[in-house]
Amino acid sequence: MNIAEVLLDTAVEDNRLLIAIQDQGDDLTKPRDLDFFLYAKTKERATLVADFITDNRYGRPFVQSYPKNDESLTWRIKVTIHAPLAENVVHTLSAFFACLSQIYDLDYDGWETSIEK
């Protein structure tokens, strides 16, 4: 999949999640922690990306081992960013992590957050 397809697919999924959150009565203007998830095949790759994120102050990364369905391990990078849930903010951040996943050969698995009313 090329980067344009990744960005388009990511935007569609981001919109679905934003609509679902709004339907639950969320106030999108309230800042809160947004957690973005990336998966690396090795601990070294996960650490490299986490260090890149930290060094450039893109967010607060946390690396941990994570079991896959086939019983093998992968490495999850959870990046927390405190921001409002405005559509343009979410799309920009999500696109950044989608691009980062393409650069570093990671799997980007979207984001999650709490509902703020």
GROMACS .gro file of C-alpha atoms in nm:
model
  117
    1MET     CA    1   0.000   0.000   0.000
    2ASN     CA    2   0.144   0.340  -0.091
    3ILE     CA    3   0.145   0.641   0.142
    4ALA     CA    4  -0.151   0.811  -0.031
    5GLU     CA    5  -0.367   0.501   0.024
    6VAL     CA    6  -0.253   0.480   0.386
    7LEU     CA    7  -0.345   0.845   0.445
    8LEU     CA    8  -0.686   0.806   0.281
    9ASP     CA    9  -0.767   0.489   0.476
   10THR     CA   10  -0.650   0.654   0.798
   11ALA     CA   11  -0.869   0.961   0.738
   12VAL     CA   12  -1.176   0.744   0.681
   13GLU     CA   13  -1.118   0.551   1.004
   14ASP     CA   14  -1.048   0.873   1.196
   15ASN     CA   15  -1.380   1.016   1.076
   16ARG     CA   16  -1.566   0.701   1.185
   17LEU     CA   17  -1.417   0.724   1.532
   18LEU     CA   18  -1.484   1.099   1.562
   19ILE     CA   19  -1.850   1.047   1.465
   20ALA     CA   20  -1.886   0.764   1.719
   21ILE     CA   21  -1.734   0.982   1.992
   22GLN     CA   22  -1.960   1.275   1.903
   23ASP     CA   23  -2.263   1.044   1.910
   24GLN     CA   24  -2.173   0.966   2.272
   25GLY     CA   25  -2.203   1.336   2.360
   26ASP     CA   26  -1.833   1.423   2.360
   27ASP     CA   27  -1.724   1.789   2.369
   28LEU     CA   28  -1.452   1.779   2.102
   29THR     CA   29  -1.311   2.115   2.213
   30LYS     CA   30  -1.195   1.981   2.550
   31PRO     CA   31  -0.826   1.888   2.556
   32ARG     CA   32  -0.750   1.537   2.673
   33ASP     CA   33  -0.490   1.263   2.627
   34LEU     CA   34  -0.495   1.106   2.281
   35ASP     CA   35  -0.315   0.772   2.256
   36PHE     CA   36  -0.171   0.667   1.919
   37PHE     CA   37  -0.055   0.308   1.860
   38LEU     CA   38   0.234   0.185   1.648
   39TYR     CA   39   0.368  -0.171   1.632
   40ALA     CA   40   0.726  -0.272   1.556
   41LYS     CA   41   0.868  -0.614   1.476
   42THR     CA   42   1.168  -0.569   1.707
   43LYS     CA   43   1.240  -0.397   2.035
   44GLU     CA   44   1.530  -0.212   1.870
   45ARG     CA   45   1.299  -0.060   1.606
   46ALA     CA   46   1.041   0.035   1.869
   47THR     CA   47   1.307   0.200   2.083
   48LEU     CA   48   1.451   0.386   1.784
   49VAL     CA   49   1.109   0.531   1.697
   50ALA     CA   50   1.028   0.612   2.060
   51ASP     CA   51   1.359   0.796   2.091
   52PHE     CA   52   1.285   0.989   1.770
   53ILE     CA   53   0.944   1.091   1.906
   54THR     CA   54   1.093   1.194   2.241
   55ASP     CA   55   1.390   1.380   2.092
   56ASN     CA   56   1.161   1.587   1.870
   57ARG     CA   57   0.894   1.632   2.139
   58TYR     CA   58   0.619   1.487   1.925
   59GLY     CA   59   0.459   1.314   2.224
   60ARG     CA   60   0.523   1.084   2.519
   61PRO     CA   61   0.604   0.735   2.390
   62PHE     CA   62   0.588   0.416   2.593
   63VAL     CA   63   0.731   0.090   2.454
   64GLN     CA   64   0.608  -0.251   2.569
   65SER     CA   65   0.601  -0.606   2.441
   66TYR     CA   66   0.263  -0.705   2.307
   67PRO     CA   67   0.133  -1.053   2.222
   68LYS     CA   68   0.004  -1.117   1.872
   69ASN     CA   69  -0.273  -1.361   1.783
   70ASP     CA   70  -0.024  -1.622   1.669
   71GLU     CA   71   0.146  -1.631   2.013
   72SER     CA   72   0.453  -1.438   1.895
   73LEU     CA   73   0.547  -1.101   2.039
   74THR     CA   74   0.554  -0.764   1.876
   75TRP     CA   75   0.647  -0.428   2.028
   76ARG     CA   76   0.384  -0.164   2.087
   77ILE     CA   77   0.464   0.206   2.098
   78LYS     CA   78   0.187   0.401   2.266
   79VAL     CA   79   0.233   0.775   2.209
   80THR     CA   80   0.031   1.010   2.427
   81ILE     CA   81  -0.040   1.367   2.319
   82HIS     CA   82  -0.255   1.612   2.516
   83ALA     CA   83  -0.474   1.800   2.266
   84PRO     CA   84  -0.833   1.890   2.180
   85LEU     CA   85  -1.018   1.637   1.970
   86ALA     CA   86  -1.084   1.885   1.688
   87GLU     CA   87  -1.110   1.718   1.350
   88ASN     CA   88  -0.812   1.902   1.200
   89VAL     CA   89  -0.594   1.818   1.501
   90VAL     CA   90  -0.682   1.449   1.492
   91HIS     CA   91  -0.631   1.421   1.117
   92THR     CA   92  -0.295   1.596   1.135
   93LEU     CA   93  -0.164   1.384   1.422
   94SER     CA   94  -0.299   1.060   1.279
   95ALA     CA   95  -0.149   1.138   0.938
   96PHE     CA   96   0.186   1.206   1.103
   97PHE     CA   97   0.185   0.865   1.273
   98ALA     CA   98   0.069   0.695   0.952
   99CYS     CA   99   0.365   0.853   0.770
  100LEU     CA  100   0.602   0.759   1.051
  101SER     CA  101   0.483   0.400   1.022
  102GLN     CA  102   0.570   0.398   0.652
  103ILE     CA  103   0.915   0.549   0.710
  104TYR     CA  104   1.009   0.306   0.988
  105ASP     CA  105   0.826  -0.007   0.865
  106LEU     CA  106   0.575  -0.011   1.150
  107ASP     CA  107   0.207  -0.094   1.170
  108TYR     CA  108  -0.010   0.204   1.267
  109ASP     CA  109  -0.326   0.104   1.452
  110GLY     CA  110  -0.497   0.438   1.504
  111TRP     CA  111  -0.581   0.617   1.826
  112GLU     CA  112  -0.812   0.619   2.126
  113THR     CA  113  -0.920   0.862   2.393
  114SER     CA  114  -1.166   0.915   2.673
  115ILE     CA  115  -1.510   1.070   2.629
  116GLU     CA  116  -1.522   1.426   2.767
  117LYS     CA  117  -1.859   1.592   2.822
   0.00000   0.00000   0.00000
